[in-house]
Amino acid sequence: LLRWAERTIPMGWEGFYAASENYREAGRHELALEFIVKAADGLLSQYGDHPSATYDNALALASILLNSYRDFDKAESVYRRAINLRPASYAGVHELAATLQADNRPADALQAVGDYIQAYGANDSAQSDYDILANAISRSEAASEAPTEAPAEQ
């Protein structure tokens, strides 16, 4: 029935989100993921034209993709598209950086934060994130360069 409705009745992003929640509650996670992606796509295409198609709601949908479905690629895509809508807002960059770091891509996370700082200046959150990421990368590099076992005595 929902597939018929999807083809026949124009569904806004909220309808796709509701369908996603229904599928998730029914344990049909593949369909839930499909519909949350459609919700995000719909929201981003309606941004500025619909009162609930907001930047914060786009970030919330990306967060669901990351935290409920562990879909790093789809979450990253939604975060990047939301950032393009409001590039001076740091909230999306912060969430994108956290997503990239969780996906074991700290250098990409650092680049995203660094690009923001270069374009808009270093607010407290951006500078803190940059410092944390740079420190984590530095410690990781130092750990990988350290000997793994003590040299044998002669």
Short mmCIF file of C-alpha atoms in Angstrom, two decimals:
data_model
loop_
_atom_site.label_atom_id
_atom_site.label_comp_id
_atom_site.label_asym_id
_atom_site.label_seq_id
_atom_site.Cartn_x
_atom_site.Cartn_y
_atom_site.Cartn_z
CA LEU A 1 0.00 0.00 0.00
CA LEU A 2 2.81 2.40 0.86
CA ARG A 3 4.51 1.73 -2.51
CA TRP A 4 1.24 2.54 -4.27
CA ALA A 5 0.87 5.72 -2.23
CA GLU A 6 4.46 6.68 -3.00
CA ARG A 7 3.77 6.38 -6.75
CA THR A 8 0.31 7.96 -6.65
CA ILE A 9 0.21 10.59 -3.92
CA PRO A 10 2.81 13.33 -3.64
CA MET A 11 4.64 12.66 -0.37
CA GLY A 12 6.63 15.38 1.28
CA TRP A 13 9.74 14.65 3.27
CA GLU A 14 7.64 14.26 6.42
CA GLY A 15 5.64 11.44 4.83
CA PHE A 16 8.83 9.60 3.94
CA TYR A 17 10.11 10.14 7.47
CA ALA A 18 6.87 8.74 8.95
CA ALA A 19 7.09 5.73 6.63
CA SER A 20 10.68 5.19 7.71
CA GLU A 21 9.70 5.22 11.37
CA ASN A 22 6.87 2.75 10.71
CA TYR A 23 9.22 0.37 8.92
CA ARG A 24 11.86 0.73 11.65
CA GLU A 25 9.31 -0.08 14.36
CA ALA A 26 8.20 -3.12 12.33
CA GLY A 27 11.81 -4.34 12.17
CA ARG A 28 12.12 -3.75 8.42
CA HIS A 29 15.38 -1.85 8.60
CA GLU A 30 16.28 -1.94 4.89
CA LEU A 31 13.00 -0.26 3.98
CA ALA A 32 13.34 2.13 6.91
CA LEU A 33 16.77 3.15 5.63
CA GLU A 34 15.43 3.60 2.10
CA PHE A 35 12.67 5.91 3.32
CA ILE A 36 14.87 7.96 5.66
CA VAL A 37 17.13 8.64 2.67
CA LYS A 38 14.07 9.71 0.66
CA ALA A 39 13.05 11.94 3.56
CA ALA A 40 16.47 13.60 3.58
CA ASP A 41 16.45 14.04 -0.20
CA GLY A 42 12.95 15.51 -0.05
CA LEU A 43 13.79 17.85 2.80
CA LEU A 44 16.90 19.14 1.08
CA SER A 45 15.01 19.69 -2.17
CA GLN A 46 12.22 21.56 -0.31
CA TYR A 47 14.64 23.65 1.77
CA GLY A 48 13.44 27.23 1.87
CA ASP A 49 10.08 26.34 0.30
CA HIS A 50 8.51 24.41 3.18
CA PRO A 51 8.49 25.63 6.80
CA SER A 52 9.63 22.31 8.26
CA ALA A 53 12.36 21.74 5.66
CA THR A 54 15.00 23.30 7.88
CA TYR A 55 18.74 23.03 8.33
CA ASP A 56 18.27 21.57 11.81
CA ASN A 57 15.89 18.91 10.50
CA ALA A 58 18.39 18.01 7.78
CA LEU A 59 21.07 17.56 10.45
CA ALA A 60 18.66 15.43 12.47
CA LEU A 61 18.01 13.12 9.51
CA ALA A 62 21.74 12.77 8.87
CA SER A 63 22.18 11.94 12.54
CA ILE A 64 19.58 9.18 12.23
CA LEU A 65 21.44 7.78 9.23
CA LEU A 66 24.63 7.71 11.26
CA ASN A 67 23.42 6.64 14.68
CA SER A 68 20.51 4.33 13.85
CA TYR A 69 21.80 2.79 10.62
CA ARG A 70 25.59 3.32 10.85
CA ASP A 71 25.52 4.44 7.21
CA PHE A 72 28.53 6.74 7.15
CA ASP A 73 28.37 7.48 3.41
CA LYS A 74 24.71 8.51 3.40
CA ALA A 75 25.10 10.55 6.59
CA GLU A 76 28.14 12.31 5.13
CA SER A 77 26.23 13.10 1.95
CA VAL A 78 23.31 14.66 3.84
CA TYR A 79 25.63 16.65 6.10
CA ARG A 80 27.56 18.00 3.10
CA ARG A 81 24.38 18.96 1.28
CA ALA A 82 23.04 20.70 4.40
CA ILE A 83 26.35 22.53 4.82
CA ASN A 84 26.05 23.79 1.25
CA LEU A 85 22.70 25.35 2.20
CA ARG A 86 24.14 27.20 5.24
CA PRO A 87 27.91 27.15 4.91
CA ALA A 88 28.52 29.73 7.66
CA SER A 89 26.75 27.60 10.28
CA TYR A 90 29.26 25.46 12.14
CA ALA A 91 26.75 22.88 13.46
CA GLY A 92 26.76 20.86 10.24
CA VAL A 93 30.54 20.96 9.94
CA HIS A 94 30.86 19.75 13.53
CA GLU A 95 28.53 16.82 12.83
CA LEU A 96 30.28 16.05 9.54
CA ALA A 97 33.65 16.01 11.30
CA ALA A 98 32.31 13.66 13.98
CA THR A 99 30.94 11.37 11.25
CA LEU A 100 34.25 11.32 9.39
CA GLN A 101 36.17 10.65 12.59
CA ALA A 102 33.79 7.81 13.51
CA ASP A 103 34.44 6.38 10.03
CA ASN A 104 38.20 6.35 10.79
CA ARG A 105 38.84 9.36 8.55
CA PRO A 106 40.30 11.89 10.98
CA ALA A 107 42.35 13.64 8.29
CA ASP A 108 39.16 14.30 6.30
CA ALA A 109 37.48 15.54 9.49
CA LEU A 110 40.40 17.88 10.16
CA GLN A 111 40.22 19.14 6.57
CA ALA A 112 36.49 19.91 6.88
CA VAL A 113 37.02 21.87 10.10
CA GLY A 114 40.10 23.60 8.68
CA ASP A 115 38.19 24.64 5.56
CA TYR A 116 35.45 26.12 7.73
CA ILE A 117 37.96 28.03 9.86
CA GLN A 118 39.70 29.36 6.77
CA ALA A 119 36.40 30.55 5.29
CA TYR A 120 34.58 31.83 8.40
CA GLY A 121 37.11 32.17 11.20
CA ALA A 122 37.75 30.11 14.29
CA ASN A 123 34.84 30.19 16.71
CA ASP A 124 35.39 28.38 20.01
CA SER A 125 33.77 25.13 18.85
CA ALA A 126 35.61 25.03 15.54
CA GLN A 127 38.96 25.74 17.15
CA SER A 128 38.37 23.13 19.85
CA ASP A 129 37.40 20.52 17.24
CA TYR A 130 40.44 21.40 15.14
CA ASP A 131 42.79 21.07 18.11
CA ILE A 132 41.26 17.75 19.21
CA LEU A 133 41.47 16.28 15.70
CA ALA A 134 45.03 17.51 15.12
CA ASN A 135 46.09 16.05 18.48
CA ALA A 136 44.40 12.72 17.73
CA ILE A 137 46.13 12.50 14.34
CA SER A 138 49.48 13.41 15.87
CA ARG A 139 49.12 10.77 18.61
CA SER A 140 48.04 8.16 16.07
CA GLU A 141 51.05 8.89 13.87
CA ALA A 142 53.39 8.76 16.87
CA ALA A 143 51.92 5.43 17.97
CA SER A 144 52.33 3.94 14.50
CA GLU A 145 55.98 5.02 14.41
CA ALA A 146 56.79 3.59 17.84
CA PRO A 147 58.51 0.18 17.94
CA THR A 148 56.06 -2.62 18.60
CA GLU A 149 58.44 -4.72 20.68
CA ALA A 150 61.68 -4.16 22.49
CA PRO A 151 64.85 -4.97 20.56
CA ALA A 152 66.42 -8.31 21.46
CA GLU A 153 69.41 -8.19 23.78
CA GLN A 154 72.69 -9.33 22.32
#
